[in-house]
Coordinates of C-alpha atoms in Angstrom, one line a residue:
Chain L
X253 CA 118.1 132.9 123.0
X254 CA 119.2 135.2 120.3
X255 CA 122.0 132.8 119.4
X256 CA 119.6 129.9 119.1
X257 CA 117.3 131.8 116.8
X258 CA 120.3 133.0 114.7
X259 CA 121.7 129.5 114.4
X260 CA 118.3 128.2 113.4
X261 CA 118.2 130.9 110.8
X262 CA 121.7 129.9 109.6
X263 CA 120.7 126.3 109.4
X264 CA 117.6 127.1 107.4
X265 CA 119.7 129.2 105.1
X266 CA 122.1 126.4 104.6
X267 CA 119.4 123.9 103.8
X268 CA 117.9 126.3 101.3
X269 CA 121.3 126.8 99.7
X270 CA 121.9 123.1 99.3
X271 CA 118.4 122.7 98.0
X272 CA 119.2 125.2 95.3
X273 CA 122.3 123.3 94.2
X274 CA 121.8 121.8 90.7
X275 CA 120.2 118.4 91.2
X276 CA 122.5 115.4 90.4
X277 CA 121.9 113.9 87.0
X278 CA 119.4 111.1 87.8
X279 CA 120.8 109.2 84.7
X280 CA 118.9 106.6 82.6
X281 CA 118.4 102.9 82.5
X282 CA 121.2 101.2 80.5
X283 CA 120.8 97.6 79.5
X284 CA 123.5 95.2 78.7
X285 CA 122.9 91.8 77.0
X286 CA 125.6 89.2 77.7
X287 CA 126.1 86.3 75.4
X288 CA 128.4 83.3 75.2
X289 CA 129.3 82.2 71.7
X290 CA 131.4 79.6 69.9
X291 CA 132.9 80.8 66.7
X292 CA 130.3 83.6 66.8
X293 CA 127.2 81.4 67.1
X294 CA 125.3 81.2 70.4
X295 CA 127.0 78.6 72.6
X296 CA 125.2 75.3 73.1
X297 CA 126.0 72.9 76.0
X298 CA 127.1 69.4 75.0
X299 CA 127.4 70.3 71.3
X300 CA 130.6 69.0 69.7
X301 CA 132.7 71.9 68.2
X302 CA 135.8 71.5 66.1
X303 CA 138.9 72.8 67.8
X304 CA 142.3 72.1 66.2
X305 CA 142.7 68.4 65.8
X306 CA 140.1 67.7 68.5
X307 CA 136.4 68.2 69.1
X308 CA 135.2 69.7 72.4
X309 CA 131.9 70.1 74.2
X310 CA 131.3 72.8 76.8
X311 CA 129.3 71.8 79.9
X312 CA 129.7 74.8 82.1
X313 CA 130.6 78.4 81.5
X314 CA 130.3 81.0 84.3
X315 CA 131.9 84.3 84.8
X316 CA 132.4 87.2 87.2
X317 CA 132.9 90.7 85.9
X318 CA 133.9 93.6 88.1
X319 CA 134.1 97.4 87.9
X320 CA 132.4 97.8 84.5
X321 CA 132.7 101.4 83.5
X322 CA 132.0 103.6 80.5
X323 CA 135.0 105.8 79.5
X324 CA 135.2 109.0 77.6
X325 CA 138.6 110.7 77.4
X326 CA 139.7 110.8 81.0
X327 CA 136.3 110.4 82.5
X328 CA 135.3 107.1 83.9
X329 CA 131.6 106.5 84.7
X330 CA 131.0 103.4 86.8
X331 CA 128.2 101.1 85.7
X332 CA 128.4 98.3 88.3
X333 CA 130.9 96.9 90.7
X334 CA 130.2 93.2 90.1
X335 CA 128.0 90.9 87.9
X336 CA 127.8 87.2 87.9
X337 CA 126.9 85.4 84.7
X338 CA 125.9 81.8 84.5
X339 CA 125.5 80.9 80.9
X340 CA 124.8 77.2 81.5
X341 CA 122.5 76.9 84.6
X342 CA 122.1 73.2 85.4
X343 CA 118.3 73.2 85.5
X344 CA 117.7 74.9 82.2
X345 CA 115.7 72.5 80.0
X346 CA 117.4 73.8 76.8
X347 CA 121.0 73.3 76.0
X348 CA 121.2 76.6 74.3
X349 CA 123.2 78.9 76.6
X350 CA 121.5 81.7 78.5
X351 CA 121.7 85.3 77.4
X352 CA 121.5 87.3 80.6
X353 CA 120.2 90.9 80.2
X354 CA 121.0 93.2 83.1
X355 CA 119.6 96.8 83.4
X356 CA 121.8 99.3 85.2
X357 CA 120.0 102.4 86.4
X358 CA 121.3 106.0 86.9
X359 CA 123.8 105.9 84.1
X360 CA 124.4 109.5 82.8
X361 CA 123.1 109.8 79.2
X362 CA 125.7 110.7 76.6
X363 CA 128.3 109.6 74.1
X364 CA 131.2 107.4 75.3
X365 CA 134.3 106.1 73.6
X366 CA 134.6 102.7 75.2
X367 CA 133.9 100.4 78.1
X368 CA 136.3 99.0 80.7
X369 CA 135.7 95.6 82.2
X370 CA 137.5 93.7 85.0
X371 CA 137.5 90.0 84.3
X372 CA 137.0 88.3 87.7
X373 CA 136.5 89.8 91.1
X374 CA 138.5 92.9 92.1
X375 CA 141.0 92.5 94.9
X376 CA 138.9 94.4 97.4
X377 CA 135.9 92.1 97.0
X378 CA 138.1 89.0 96.5
X379 CA 139.6 89.6 100.0
X380 CA 136.1 88.8 101.4
X381 CA 134.1 85.6 101.1
X382 CA 130.5 84.6 100.4
X383 CA 129.2 84.8 104.0
X384 CA 130.2 88.5 104.0
X385 CA 127.5 89.3 101.4
X386 CA 123.7 89.2 101.6
X387 CA 122.0 86.1 100.3
X388 CA 121.1 86.3 96.6
X389 CA 123.7 88.9 95.7
X390 CA 126.5 87.9 93.2
X391 CA 129.2 87.5 95.8
X392 CA 127.2 85.4 98.2
X393 CA 127.5 82.6 95.7
X394 CA 129.4 79.8 97.4
X395 CA 129.5 77.7 94.3
X396 CA 132.2 79.8 92.7
X397 CA 134.4 80.5 95.8
X398 CA 137.4 78.3 96.5
X399 CA 138.8 78.3 100.0
X400 CA 142.0 76.7 98.7
X401 CA 142.9 80.0 97.0
X402 CA 140.8 82.2 99.3
X403 CA 139.4 83.5 96.1
X404 CA 136.3 83.6 93.9
X405 CA 136.5 81.4 90.8
X406 CA 136.4 84.2 88.2
X407 CA 135.9 81.9 85.2
X408 CA 134.5 78.4 85.2
X409 CA 134.9 76.7 81.8
X410 CA 134.4 72.9 81.9
X411 CA 133.8 70.2 79.4
X412 CA 135.1 67.2 77.5
X413 CA 137.2 66.7 74.5
X414 CA 137.5 64.0 71.9
X415 CA 141.3 63.9 71.8
X416 CA 141.5 61.7 68.7
X417 CA 138.2 62.5 66.9
X418 CA 136.9 59.0 67.2
X419 CA 133.5 60.1 68.4
X420 CA 134.2 59.5 72.1
X421 CA 134.6 62.5 74.3
X422 CA 137.3 60.8 76.2
X423 CA 139.1 63.5 78.2
X424 CA 137.8 66.2 80.6
X425 CA 139.1 69.7 80.5
X426 CA 138.5 72.2 83.4
X427 CA 139.6 75.8 83.6
X428 CA 138.9 77.4 86.9
X429 CA 140.6 80.7 86.9
X430 CA 140.8 82.6 90.2
X431 CA 143.1 84.5 92.7
X432 CA 144.3 88.1 92.4
X433 CA 147.1 87.5 89.9
X434 CA 144.6 86.1 87.4
X435 CA 142.4 89.2 87.5
X436 CA 142.5 91.2 84.2
X437 CA 141.2 94.6 83.2
X438 CA 140.7 95.4 79.5
X439 CA 139.3 98.5 77.9
X440 CA 137.4 98.1 74.6
X441 CA 137.2 101.0 72.3
X442 CA 133.7 101.3 70.9
X443 CA 131.4 104.2 70.5
X444 CA 128.6 103.8 73.0
X445 CA 125.5 106.0 73.0
X446 CA 123.6 106.0 76.3
X447 CA 120.1 107.3 76.1
X448 CA 116.7 106.1 77.4
X449 CA 115.2 103.8 74.8
X450 CA 118.4 103.7 72.6
X451 CA 119.6 100.3 71.3
X452 CA 121.1 98.2 74.1
X453 CA 124.7 97.2 74.5
X454 CA 125.7 93.6 73.6
X455 CA 128.7 92.0 75.1
X456 CA 129.8 88.6 73.7
X457 CA 132.4 86.1 74.9
X458 CA 133.6 83.7 72.4
X459 CA 134.8 80.3 73.8
X460 CA 136.8 79.4 70.8
X461 CA 138.8 82.7 71.0
X462 CA 139.2 82.2 74.7
X463 CA 141.1 79.0 73.8
X464 CA 143.3 80.7 71.1
X465 CA 146.7 82.1 71.8
X466 CA 147.2 85.8 71.3
X467 CA 148.8 85.1 67.9
X468 CA 145.7 83.2 66.8
X469 CA 147.2 79.7 67.2
X470 CA 145.5 77.0 69.1
X471 CA 146.1 76.8 72.8
X472 CA 147.4 73.3 73.7
X473 CA 144.3 72.0 75.6
X474 CA 145.7 68.5 75.7
X475 CA 148.8 69.4 77.5
X476 CA 147.0 72.1 79.6
X477 CA 143.6 70.4 80.2
X478 CA 143.2 71.9 83.7
X479 CA 144.1 74.8 85.8
X480 CA 146.4 73.9 88.7
X481 CA 145.2 73.8 92.3
X482 CA 148.5 75.1 93.5
X483 CA 148.0 78.7 94.5
X484 CA 151.5 79.4 93.3
X485 CA 150.8 77.9 89.8
X486 CA 148.5 80.3 88.0
X487 CA 150.0 79.8 84.6
X488 CA 147.1 78.2 82.8
X489 CA 144.6 80.4 84.6
X490 CA 146.4 83.5 83.5
X491 CA 146.7 82.2 80.0
X492 CA 142.9 81.8 79.7
X493 CA 142.1 85.1 81.5
X494 CA 144.4 87.1 79.3
X495 CA 142.5 85.9 76.2
X496 CA 139.4 87.8 77.2
X497 CA 141.0 90.8 75.5
X498 CA 140.5 89.1 72.1
X499 CA 137.5 86.9 73.1
X500 CA 135.3 89.8 74.0
X501 CA 133.2 91.6 71.4
X502 CA 131.2 94.8 72.1
X503 CA 128.3 95.8 69.8
X504 CA 125.6 98.4 69.9
Chain C
X129 CA 67.5 106.9 104.8
X130 CA 71.1 106.9 105.9
X131 CA 70.3 104.5 108.7
X132 CA 68.5 102.1 106.4
X133 CA 71.4 102.0 104.0
X134 CA 73.7 101.3 107.0
X135 CA 71.6 98.4 108.1
X136 CA 71.3 97.0 104.6
X137 CA 75.1 97.2 104.2
X138 CA 75.6 95.4 107.4
X139 CA 73.3 92.7 106.3
X140 CA 75.2 92.4 103.1
X141 CA 78.4 92.2 104.9
X142 CA 77.1 89.5 107.2
X143 CA 75.9 87.5 104.2
X144 CA 79.2 88.0 102.5
X145 CA 81.0 86.9 105.6
X146 CA 79.0 83.7 106.0
X147 CA 79.4 82.9 102.3
X148 CA 83.2 83.5 102.7
X149 CA 83.6 81.1 105.6
X150 CA 81.5 78.5 103.8
X151 CA 83.9 78.7 101.0
X152 CA 86.9 77.7 103.1
X153 CA 88.2 74.1 102.8
X154 CA 86.6 72.6 105.9
X155 CA 83.3 70.7 105.5
X156 CA 81.2 72.2 108.2
X157 CA 81.1 76.0 108.1
X158 CA 82.1 77.7 111.2
X159 CA 79.9 80.7 111.8
X160 CA 81.8 83.9 112.5
X161 CA 80.5 84.0 116.1
X162 CA 81.6 80.6 117.3
X163 CA 84.9 80.9 115.4
X164 CA 85.9 84.3 116.8
X165 CA 89.5 84.5 118.1
X166 CA 89.9 88.2 118.6
X167 CA 89.9 87.9 122.4
X168 CA 93.3 86.2 122.1
X169 CA 96.1 88.8 121.9
X170 CA 98.1 88.9 118.7
X171 CA 101.6 90.3 119.4
X172 CA 104.0 88.8 116.9
X173 CA 107.6 88.8 118.2
X174 CA 110.2 88.7 115.5
X175 CA 112.8 85.9 115.9
X176 CA 116.4 86.1 115.0
X177 CA 117.4 82.6 114.0
X178 CA 120.6 81.5 115.9
X179 CA 123.4 80.6 113.5
X180 CA 127.1 80.1 113.7
X181 CA 129.1 83.4 113.1
X182 CA 130.7 81.8 110.0
X183 CA 127.3 81.0 108.4
X184 CA 125.5 83.5 106.2
X185 CA 122.3 85.2 107.4
X186 CA 119.4 82.8 107.3
X187 CA 117.3 83.8 104.3
X188 CA 113.5 83.9 104.4
X189 CA 110.8 85.1 102.0
X190 CA 109.5 88.6 102.5
X191 CA 105.9 87.3 103.1
X192 CA 106.9 84.8 105.7
X193 CA 109.2 86.4 108.3
X194 CA 110.2 84.5 111.4
X195 CA 108.1 85.0 114.6
X196 CA 108.3 83.2 117.9
X197 CA 104.7 82.0 117.6
X198 CA 105.0 81.1 113.9
X199 CA 108.0 78.8 114.6
X200 CA 106.2 77.3 117.6
X201 CA 103.2 76.5 115.5
X202 CA 105.3 75.1 112.7
X203 CA 107.2 72.9 115.1
X204 CA 103.9 71.4 116.5
X205 CA 102.5 70.8 113.0
X206 CA 105.8 69.2 111.9
X207 CA 105.6 66.7 114.8
X208 CA 101.8 66.2 114.9
X209 CA 100.3 63.2 113.2
X210 CA 97.1 65.2 112.8
X211 CA 98.5 65.9 109.3
X212 CA 98.0 62.3 108.3
X213 CA 94.8 60.4 107.3
X214 CA 94.8 58.0 110.3
X215 CA 96.7 60.3 112.7
X216 CA 99.6 57.9 112.8
X217 CA 102.3 59.8 111.0
X218 CA 103.8 63.3 110.9
X219 CA 106.5 64.9 108.9
X220 CA 108.9 63.8 111.6
X221 CA 108.0 60.2 110.8
X222 CA 110.4 60.5 107.9
X223 CA 112.5 63.4 109.1
X224 CA 113.8 62.6 112.6
X225 CA 116.3 64.7 114.4
X226 CA 118.5 61.8 115.3
X227 CA 118.7 60.8 111.6
X228 CA 119.8 64.3 110.7
X229 CA 116.1 64.7 109.7
X230 CA 115.9 61.6 107.6
X231 CA 114.3 58.3 108.5
X232 CA 117.3 56.0 108.0
X233 CA 115.4 53.8 105.5
X234 CA 116.7 53.2 102.0
X235 CA 113.4 54.5 100.7
X236 CA 110.6 56.1 102.8
X237 CA 107.5 54.2 103.6
X238 CA 104.2 56.1 104.0
X239 CA 101.2 55.5 106.3
X240 CA 99.8 52.8 104.1
X241 CA 103.0 50.8 104.2
X242 CA 103.7 51.7 100.6
X243 CA 107.4 52.3 99.8
X244 CA 108.3 55.2 97.7
X245 CA 111.2 55.1 95.3
X246 CA 113.4 57.7 97.0
X247 CA 115.2 58.1 100.3
X248 CA 114.2 60.8 102.7
X249 CA 116.4 63.9 102.7
X250 CA 118.2 65.8 105.5
X251 CA 116.5 69.0 106.4
X252 CA 119.6 70.4 108.2
X253 CA 120.4 73.9 106.8
X254 CA 117.5 73.6 104.4
X255 CA 116.9 77.3 104.7
X256 CA 120.0 77.9 102.5
X257 CA 118.7 75.7 99.7
X258 CA 118.4 78.0 96.8
X259 CA 118.1 75.9 93.7
X260 CA 114.9 73.8 94.1
X261 CA 114.0 71.1 96.6
X262 CA 113.8 67.3 96.5
X263 CA 116.3 65.1 94.8
X264 CA 115.0 66.3 91.4
X265 CA 114.4 70.0 92.3
X266 CA 110.7 69.8 91.4
X267 CA 109.6 72.0 94.3
X268 CA 110.7 75.6 94.4
X269 CA 110.1 76.8 98.0
X270 CA 109.6 75.3 101.5
X271 CA 106.1 76.9 101.6
X272 CA 105.2 75.1 98.3
X273 CA 106.9 71.9 99.4
X274 CA 105.2 71.6 102.8
X275 CA 101.8 71.3 101.0
X276 CA 102.8 68.1 99.2
X277 CA 103.4 65.3 101.7
X278 CA 99.9 65.7 103.2
X279 CA 98.2 64.6 100.0
X280 CA 100.9 62.3 98.7
X281 CA 99.5 58.7 98.7
X282 CA 102.8 57.2 99.7
X283 CA 103.3 59.8 102.5
X284 CA 100.5 61.2 104.7
X285 CA 97.8 60.3 102.3
X286 CA 94.9 62.5 103.4
X287 CA 93.4 65.8 102.0
X288 CA 94.1 69.3 103.2
X289 CA 90.3 69.8 103.6
X290 CA 90.4 67.0 106.2
X291 CA 93.4 68.4 108.0
X292 CA 92.0 71.9 108.0
X293 CA 88.8 70.7 109.5
X294 CA 90.6 68.9 112.2
X295 CA 92.8 72.0 112.9
X296 CA 89.8 74.3 113.1
X297 CA 88.0 72.1 115.5
X298 CA 91.1 71.4 117.6
X299 CA 91.1 72.8 121.2
X300 CA 94.4 74.6 120.9
X301 CA 95.4 75.0 117.2
X302 CA 93.1 77.9 116.4
X303 CA 94.8 79.9 119.3
X304 CA 98.2 79.1 117.9
X305 CA 97.2 80.2 114.4
X306 CA 95.8 83.4 115.9
X307 CA 99.1 84.1 117.7
X308 CA 101.2 83.2 114.7
X309 CA 99.3 85.0 111.9
X310 CA 96.8 87.3 113.6
X311 CA 93.7 85.5 112.1
X312 CA 90.5 86.8 113.5
X313 CA 88.5 83.6 113.1
X314 CA 89.0 79.8 113.1
X315 CA 87.6 79.8 109.6
X316 CA 90.7 81.7 108.4
X317 CA 93.0 78.7 109.1
X318 CA 94.2 77.6 105.7
X319 CA 96.7 75.1 104.3
X320 CA 98.8 78.0 103.1
X321 CA 99.2 79.3 106.7
X322 CA 100.0 75.8 107.9
X323 CA 102.7 75.5 105.2
X324 CA 104.1 78.9 106.2
X325 CA 104.4 77.9 109.8
X326 CA 106.1 74.6 108.9
X327 CA 108.5 76.4 106.6
X328 CA 109.4 78.8 109.4
X329 CA 110.3 75.9 111.7
X330 CA 112.3 74.1 108.9
X331 CA 114.3 77.2 108.4
X332 CA 115.6 77.3 112.0
X333 CA 117.2 73.8 111.6
X334 CA 120.7 75.3 111.3
X335 CA 124.0 73.7 112.2
X336 CA 125.5 74.6 115.5
X337 CA 128.9 75.3 114.0
X338 CA 130.6 73.0 116.6
X339 CA 131.7 70.1 114.4
X340 CA 135.5 69.4 114.3
X341 CA 135.5 70.8 110.8
X342 CA 133.9 74.1 112.0
X343 CA 136.4 74.3 114.9
X344 CA 139.2 73.8 112.4
X345 CA 137.9 76.5 110.0
X346 CA 137.5 78.8 113.0
X347 CA 141.2 78.6 113.6
X348 CA 141.7 75.6 115.9
X349 CA 144.1 73.7 113.8
X350 CA 144.3 70.9 116.3
X351 CA 140.6 70.1 115.9
X352 CA 141.4 67.6 113.0
X353 CA 143.8 64.8 113.5
X354 CA 146.3 63.9 110.7
X355 CA 144.0 61.6 108.8
X356 CA 141.0 63.9 109.0
X357 CA 143.2 66.7 107.8
X358 CA 144.4 64.6 104.9
X359 CA 140.8 63.9 104.1
X360 CA 139.9 67.6 104.3
X361 CA 142.8 68.5 101.9
X362 CA 141.6 65.9 99.4
X363 CA 138.0 66.9 99.8
X364 CA 138.8 70.5 98.9
X365 CA 141.5 69.7 96.3
X366 CA 144.1 71.4 98.6
X367 CA 146.5 68.6 98.9
X368 CA 148.8 69.1 95.9
X369 CA 151.6 70.6 98.1
X370 CA 151.4 67.6 100.4
X371 CA 151.5 64.9 97.7
X372 CA 147.8 64.2 98.2
X373 CA 145.5 63.7 95.2
X374 CA 142.3 65.6 94.4
X375 CA 139.1 64.2 95.7
X376 CA 137.1 66.8 93.7
X377 CA 134.3 66.6 96.3
X378 CA 134.0 70.4 97.1
X379 CA 133.2 71.2 93.5
X380 CA 129.7 69.7 94.1
X381 CA 129.5 69.5 97.9
X382 CA 130.9 73.0 98.3
X383 CA 130.2 76.1 100.4
X384 CA 129.5 76.3 104.1
X385 CA 126.6 73.8 104.0
X386 CA 128.7 71.4 101.9
X387 CA 126.2 71.4 99.0
X388 CA 126.2 73.7 96.1
X389 CA 122.6 72.6 95.5
X390 CA 123.4 71.9 91.9
X391 CA 122.4 68.8 90.0
X392 CA 124.9 66.2 88.8
X393 CA 125.3 62.7 87.6
X394 CA 127.8 61.7 90.2
X395 CA 128.8 58.4 88.5
X396 CA 126.9 55.8 90.5
X397 CA 125.0 54.2 87.7
X398 CA 126.5 52.1 84.9
X399 CA 123.8 52.6 82.2
X400 CA 124.0 51.7 78.5
X401 CA 122.4 55.0 77.5
X402 CA 120.9 58.1 79.0
X403 CA 117.5 56.5 78.6
X404 CA 118.2 53.7 81.0
X405 CA 118.4 55.3 84.4
X406 CA 115.8 53.7 86.7
X407 CA 115.1 57.1 88.2
X408 CA 115.5 59.9 85.7
X409 CA 115.9 62.5 88.5
X410 CA 116.2 66.1 87.1
X411 CA 115.5 64.8 83.6
X412 CA 112.1 63.7 84.7
X413 CA 111.3 67.3 85.6
X414 CA 113.0 69.2 82.8
X415 CA 112.4 66.6 80.0
X416 CA 116.0 67.2 78.9
X417 CA 117.5 63.7 78.2
X418 CA 121.0 65.0 79.2
X419 CA 119.5 65.7 82.7
X420 CA 118.6 62.0 83.2
X421 CA 120.3 60.5 86.2
X422 CA 121.2 63.9 87.7
X423 CA 120.2 64.6 91.3
X424 CA 120.5 67.5 93.6
X425 CA 123.7 67.3 95.7
X426 CA 122.9 66.6 99.3
X427 CA 124.5 68.3 102.2
X428 CA 127.3 66.3 103.9
X429 CA 126.9 68.0 107.2
X430 CA 125.9 65.3 109.8
X431 CA 126.2 62.7 107.0
X432 CA 127.2 60.0 109.5
X433 CA 123.6 60.1 110.9
X434 CA 121.7 59.8 107.7
X435 CA 122.6 56.3 106.3
X436 CA 121.7 54.7 103.9
X437 CA 122.9 56.9 101.2
X438 CA 122.1 58.3 97.7
X439 CA 118.6 59.1 96.3
X440 CA 117.6 55.4 96.5
X441 CA 119.5 54.5 99.7
X442 CA 121.7 52.0 97.7
X443 CA 124.8 52.4 100.0
X444 CA 124.8 51.4 103.6
X445 CA 128.0 53.0 104.6
X446 CA 130.2 56.1 103.9
X447 CA 133.0 53.7 103.0
X448 CA 130.9 52.4 100.1
X449 CA 130.1 55.9 98.9
X450 CA 133.7 56.9 98.8
X451 CA 134.8 53.6 97.2
X452 CA 132.3 54.3 94.4
X453 CA 133.9 57.7 93.8
X454 CA 137.5 56.3 94.0
X455 CA 137.2 54.4 90.7
X456 CA 136.4 57.4 88.6
X457 CA 132.9 56.5 87.6
X458 CA 131.6 54.6 84.6
X459 CA 132.2 57.1 81.8
X460 CA 128.5 57.6 81.1
X461 CA 127.9 60.5 78.7
X462 CA 126.5 63.0 81.2
X463 CA 128.7 61.9 84.2
X464 CA 130.2 65.1 85.6
X465 CA 133.8 65.7 84.5
X466 CA 135.0 65.8 88.1
X467 CA 133.9 62.2 88.6
X468 CA 136.5 61.2 86.1
X469 CA 139.2 63.3 87.7
X470 CA 139.7 61.6 91.1
X471 CA 143.3 61.1 92.1
X472 CA 146.6 62.2 90.5
X473 CA 146.6 63.1 86.8
X474 CA 148.4 60.4 84.9
X475 CA 149.5 62.7 82.1
X476 CA 147.2 61.1 79.4
X477 CA 144.1 62.9 80.6
X478 CA 143.3 60.0 82.9
X479 CA 143.5 59.9 86.7
X480 CA 144.8 57.5 89.3
X481 CA 141.7 57.1 91.5
X482 CA 141.9 57.1 95.3
X483 CA 143.8 54.4 97.2
X484 CA 142.7 52.7 100.4
X485 CA 144.4 55.2 102.7
X486 CA 143.0 58.1 100.8
X487 CA 139.5 56.7 100.9
X488 CA 139.8 56.1 104.6
X489 CA 141.0 59.6 105.2
X490 CA 138.1 61.0 103.3
X491 CA 135.6 58.9 105.3
X492 CA 137.3 60.2 108.5
X493 CA 136.8 63.7 107.3
X494 CA 133.1 63.0 106.6
X495 CA 132.9 62.0 110.3
X496 CA 134.5 65.2 111.3
X497 CA 131.4 66.9 110.0
X498 CA 129.3 65.4 112.8
X499 CA 127.4 68.0 114.8
X500 CA 125.6 66.3 117.7
X501 CA 124.8 69.7 119.2
X502 CA 122.5 70.4 116.2
X503 CA 120.6 67.1 116.3
X504 CA 120.1 67.4 120.1
X505 CA 119.2 71.1 119.9
X506 CA 116.1 71.3 122.3
X507 CA 114.4 73.8 119.9
X508 CA 114.4 71.2 117.1
X509 CA 112.8 68.4 119.1
X510 CA 109.3 67.0 119.4
X511 CA 107.3 69.5 121.4
X512 CA 104.7 66.9 122.5
X513 CA 107.3 64.9 124.5

């Protein structure tokens, strides 16, 4: 009997100790505005853009991002494990691309030096498939999963090009980048201030830059007008994905 | 004093109640007394919709969870001609199980013999539709959609007020509504509750997961013969290593239900300009000219049962559908880029198209999607038979 009472006492003491522990930082709401651009102007579907000796139109642009985190020195503060961005939903009455705004809650207020972004779906999630996730969540999306690679399609960028600038958009291009070797993680140095009510963060992806080589020359979209379906041939998909480093702009 | 107040309040309440019931859609008001249903027990039993293990959970809206009695009521309403003006036609008149919930007409014909301009659509796996309903996406939810056929002049052509009156006076429906939704009085039967019940029933129309294709993806590699397998490889663009061209089909007919629910111009109309489509499809809803001639991708599960094909039933056979795709479309401005990419790349940005064998293999694969277990599922059939 005594023991029971004692242990009850101990338990109560324990509870009160843990209750006294400093409460975890509840954090604040932190909003990110995502935008797709072409040469820094908001992307428009079906609008001819000059690209090298050709013109191109963009018809679809969709993107997965994973493990977005704020960084400060050696500290990494996770913001979200995955977001799915459809800049060109097919039912939108306007051709102007969408500018999704996502609010992440519980982010510790403070000053940060940069943001880390995984372009695509990280390997752990990419080992699963849409039916493993609850309906309506980003990874339940079957549209951007391809059984052929057993992978999500990280980036979908489709459209047409006018190969000889005669006014006829004669050739298709389609970049569907997926599978683990195509996943890229980049850290962008940028002072980011997180505080309730403070200006929101803007992240922009520029399609023109996505199609430029690292040295600023034009990617040969005629010779490489599509990603390969061979799981072993990820060359074009890796080319495109690796350009996110220069194609992404962070502003606050 | 207190007592007086009490009585007065009660009187007010009664008045209010009478006024309330008079305001419902039916013509003759049902007095609270004669319409009382509270003697009938209301014990809603949740229902877990059976689905194949490799299908995602069946989604439903928070305000319309599945119950055994809700589904039973919805099933009756779906098959009951009480929903039409002359009691000759029900939803099932155009959505029959043996047609994979279509009517096998090119375009549907309503109770007055007037033909619509569109072909009936399969309801198999409709619970997973997440991007609008109808060929043009104009309806958002099954609950919203179920309200429309009743008053559509080329479908059931009556009014909900008439239907509700018939349901309230019916010998058994009030009891079914009580059991499904806990209403206390016949006067509480509404079109919204009827639509909720129908939607619950529609959401249980899920594949059995026993088609040859399902057996194959569940690991039985012998389930598909060589031609069906070639068809599958082309359908999913997986044939490069086997010298098979891309069919591009999965880009649009993707995911487990073989529809991404997106809207496309799939290259079946040779029009001079985007203004010339006979049926504007999505463009008629959004007003965006570039959306003209785009339609919501239909499911290909059980496609062998739902001929004729396309939004206007223009093709009688699957062979005709595949032959249309094999030629890489007409090059209309808003044709989807995948339509121009059927076959092997020829190096100049053009594609070879699909030859006779490749077309045959694709058709054979479409037949491997046949799921007779689903269309014969006893829970899906007419409850009045």
